[in-house]
Amino acid sequence: MKPLWALLLRDLRLAVRIGGGAVIGVLFFLIVVTLIPFAVGPDLALLRRIGPAILWLGALLATLLALDRLLAVDQEDGSLDLIVTAPTPLELAVAVKAVAHWLTTSLPLVIAAPILGLLLNLEPPAMGAITLTLLVGTPALTFIGLIGAALAVGLRRGGLLLAVLVLPLTVPVLIFGVAACNAVTSGPFWPPFAILCALSLATLVIGPMAAAAALRHGSE
């Protein structure tokens, strides 16, 4: 396990340095959340109704912001070939990289979401639901993005291709994340939240396996 911990620490440092870290992600999140009210107008009731969707969309876009660098840096300095051929299972190695990305990019968004919810006139139960659903759902976004990053690594204009590949796959997570938030005031919370948890668990298993398979295929 020591090599995995060393890889995690290294990836945390890289994620903060090259991806902009938590600050850039939170600033982008803030920009998205503040621009949409300007577009829809000062209707507080409307903002309260669409607030969960705004926060989830902002979190999704902020999560994707640094995904194109998730594996590209290792590809550029040659360490990706060492990771692929190392005795450590490749699935575990790429999973550690995804965890580092989540800790430096998505977790700060989860922490910032209740504060930004105040700008959308959200009530405390709704802000609590958004925080919980983002905490459960953002790992799914990261591990789905891991698959896209593995497929697009080494390609020119890989960032654009990554968005095209990843965004359609994130739709189920977005749907059930927003549905669980809205269910706090208009219906049972646990059915959509349970589906969101299942989706997140599935991506935690499928994401590293698919990414490792893509990297092995690309190295042949």
PDB file of N, CA and C in Angstrom, residues 29 32-33 36 50-61 112-118 120 122 126-127 130-131 134 174 178:
ATOM      1  N   PHE A  29     -17.160  27.772 -10.073  1.00  0.00           N
ATOM      2  CA  PHE A  29     -18.467  27.437  -9.501  1.00  0.00           C
ATOM      3  C   PHE A  29     -19.224  28.714  -9.144  1.00  0.00           C
ATOM      4  N   VAL A  32     -20.508  30.564 -12.319  1.00  0.00           N
ATOM      5  CA  VAL A  32     -21.691  29.934 -12.907  1.00  0.00           C
ATOM      6  C   VAL A  32     -22.936  30.260 -12.090  1.00  0.00           C
ATOM      7  N   VAL A  33     -22.822  30.133 -10.766  1.00  0.00           N
ATOM      8  CA  VAL A  33     -23.978  30.339  -9.898  1.00  0.00           C
ATOM      9  C   VAL A  33     -24.438  31.791  -9.928  1.00  0.00           C
ATOM     10  N   ILE A  36     -26.179  32.857 -13.737  1.00  0.00           N
ATOM     11  CA  ILE A  36     -27.515  32.378 -14.092  1.00  0.00           C
ATOM     12  C   ILE A  36     -28.613  33.257 -13.511  1.00  0.00           C
ATOM     13  N   ILE A  50     -35.228  26.516  -9.087  1.00  0.00           N
ATOM     14  CA  ILE A  50     -34.199  25.957  -9.976  1.00  0.00           C
ATOM     15  C   ILE A  50     -32.823  25.967  -9.331  1.00  0.00           C
ATOM     16  N   GLY A  51     -32.725  26.411  -8.073  1.00  0.00           N
ATOM     17  CA  GLY A  51     -31.431  26.481  -7.405  1.00  0.00           C
ATOM     18  C   GLY A  51     -30.662  25.177  -7.372  1.00  0.00           C
ATOM     19  N   PRO A  52     -31.290  24.046  -7.012  1.00  0.00           N
ATOM     20  CA  PRO A  52     -30.546  22.775  -7.016  1.00  0.00           C
ATOM     21  C   PRO A  52     -29.958  22.431  -8.383  1.00  0.00           C
ATOM     22  N   ALA A  53     -30.722  22.679  -9.442  1.00  0.00           N
ATOM     23  CA  ALA A  53     -30.209  22.384 -10.787  1.00  0.00           C
ATOM     24  C   ALA A  53     -29.020  23.284 -11.123  1.00  0.00           C
ATOM     25  N   ILE A  54     -29.096  24.564 -10.718  1.00  0.00           N
ATOM     26  CA  ILE A  54     -27.987  25.485 -10.979  1.00  0.00           C
ATOM     27  C   ILE A  54     -26.723  25.024 -10.268  1.00  0.00           C
ATOM     28  N   LEU A  55     -26.861  24.658  -8.995  1.00  0.00           N
ATOM     29  CA  LEU A  55     -25.691  24.222  -8.230  1.00  0.00           C
ATOM     30  C   LEU A  55     -25.115  22.922  -8.784  1.00  0.00           C
ATOM     31  N   TRP A  56     -25.971  22.012  -9.187  1.00  0.00           N
ATOM     32  CA  TRP A  56     -25.475  20.756  -9.738  1.00  0.00           C
ATOM     33  C   TRP A  56     -24.775  20.974 -11.080  1.00  0.00           C
ATOM     34  N   LEU A  57     -25.342  21.838 -11.925  1.00  0.00           N
ATOM     35  CA  LEU A  57     -24.687  22.133 -13.201  1.00  0.00           C
ATOM     36  C   LEU A  57     -23.343  22.819 -12.975  1.00  0.00           C
ATOM     37  N   GLY A  58     -23.305  23.756 -12.030  1.00  0.00           N
ATOM     38  CA  GLY A  58     -22.041  24.417 -11.732  1.00  0.00           C
ATOM     39  C   GLY A  58     -20.998  23.446 -11.223  1.00  0.00           C
ATOM     40  N   ALA A  59     -21.405  22.536 -10.348  1.00  0.00           N
ATOM     41  CA  ALA A  59     -20.469  21.539  -9.830  1.00  0.00           C
ATOM     42  C   ALA A  59     -19.985  20.605 -10.934  1.00  0.00           C
ATOM     43  N   LEU A  60     -20.886  20.221 -11.831  1.00  0.00           N
ATOM     44  CA  LEU A  60     -20.497  19.346 -12.942  1.00  0.00           C
ATOM     45  C   LEU A  60     -19.460  20.024 -13.830  1.00  0.00           C
ATOM     46  N   LEU A  61     -19.701  21.263 -14.211  1.00  0.00           N
ATOM     47  CA  LEU A  61     -18.775  21.967 -15.089  1.00  0.00           C
ATOM     48  C   LEU A  61     -17.444  22.243 -14.395  1.00  0.00           C
ATOM     49  N   ALA A 112     -18.444  24.464  -0.585  1.00  0.00           N
ATOM     50  CA  ALA A 112     -18.902  25.798  -0.980  1.00  0.00           C
ATOM     51  C   ALA A 112     -20.374  25.837  -1.364  1.00  0.00           C
ATOM     52  N   ALA A 113     -20.971  24.692  -1.692  1.00  0.00           N
ATOM     53  CA  ALA A 113     -22.346  24.668  -2.200  1.00  0.00           C
ATOM     54  C   ALA A 113     -23.358  25.304  -1.243  1.00  0.00           C
ATOM     55  N   PRO A 114     -23.348  25.003   0.073  1.00  0.00           N
ATOM     56  CA  PRO A 114     -24.343  25.652   0.951  1.00  0.00           C
ATOM     57  C   PRO A 114     -24.197  27.168   0.990  1.00  0.00           C
ATOM     58  N   ILE A 115     -22.966  27.672   0.921  1.00  0.00           N
ATOM     59  CA  ILE A 115     -22.763  29.119   0.940  1.00  0.00           C
ATOM     60  C   ILE A 115     -23.316  29.749  -0.333  1.00  0.00           C
ATOM     61  N   LEU A 116     -23.050  29.129  -1.475  1.00  0.00           N
ATOM     62  CA  LEU A 116     -23.577  29.647  -2.730  1.00  0.00           C
ATOM     63  C   LEU A 116     -25.090  29.490  -2.805  1.00  0.00           C
ATOM     64  N   GLY A 117     -25.632  28.503  -2.077  1.00  0.00           N
ATOM     65  CA  GLY A 117     -27.077  28.341  -2.040  1.00  0.00           C
ATOM     66  C   GLY A 117     -27.782  29.546  -1.464  1.00  0.00           C
ATOM     67  N   LEU A 118     -27.110  30.299  -0.605  1.00  0.00           N
ATOM     68  CA  LEU A 118     -27.704  31.524  -0.059  1.00  0.00           C
ATOM     69  C   LEU A 118     -27.972  32.541  -1.159  1.00  0.00           C
ATOM     70  N   LEU A 120     -29.042  31.888  -3.994  1.00  0.00           N
ATOM     71  CA  LEU A 120     -30.205  31.429  -4.756  1.00  0.00           C
ATOM     72  C   LEU A 120     -31.461  31.337  -3.897  1.00  0.00           C
ATOM     73  N   LEU A 122     -32.099  29.629  -1.247  1.00  0.00           N
ATOM     74  CA  LEU A 122     -32.473  28.277  -0.854  1.00  0.00           C
ATOM     75  C   LEU A 122     -32.654  28.195   0.654  1.00  0.00           C
ATOM     76  N   ALA A 126     -33.087  22.394   1.825  1.00  0.00           N
ATOM     77  CA  ALA A 126     -32.614  22.226   0.450  1.00  0.00           C
ATOM     78  C   ALA A 126     -31.093  22.291   0.380  1.00  0.00           C
ATOM     79  N   MET A 127     -30.482  23.207   1.134  1.00  0.00           N
ATOM     80  CA  MET A 127     -29.019  23.308   1.126  1.00  0.00           C
ATOM     81  C   MET A 127     -28.376  22.062   1.719  1.00  0.00           C
ATOM     82  N   ILE A 130     -28.600  19.375  -0.973  1.00  0.00           N
ATOM     83  CA  ILE A 130     -27.628  19.613  -2.041  1.00  0.00           C
ATOM     84  C   ILE A 130     -26.232  19.197  -1.598  1.00  0.00           C
ATOM     85  N   THR A 131     -25.875  19.550  -0.369  1.00  0.00           N
ATOM     86  CA  THR A 131     -24.557  19.161   0.133  1.00  0.00           C
ATOM     87  C   THR A 131     -24.408  17.645   0.164  1.00  0.00           C
ATOM     88  N   LEU A 134     -24.316  16.193  -3.489  1.00  0.00           N
ATOM     89  CA  LEU A 134     -23.039  16.475  -4.139  1.00  0.00           C
ATOM     90  C   LEU A 134     -21.913  15.635  -3.536  1.00  0.00           C
ATOM     91  N   LEU A 174     -26.723  13.585 -12.876  1.00  0.00           N
ATOM     92  CA  LEU A 174     -27.327  14.910 -12.755  1.00  0.00           C
ATOM     93  C   LEU A 174     -28.822  14.808 -12.492  1.00  0.00           C
ATOM     94  N   VAL A 178     -30.376  16.080  -8.833  1.00  0.00           N
ATOM     95  CA  VAL A 178     -31.346  17.174  -8.744  1.00  0.00           C
ATOM     96  C   VAL A 178     -32.685  16.660  -8.238  1.00  0.00           C
TER      97      VAL A 178
END
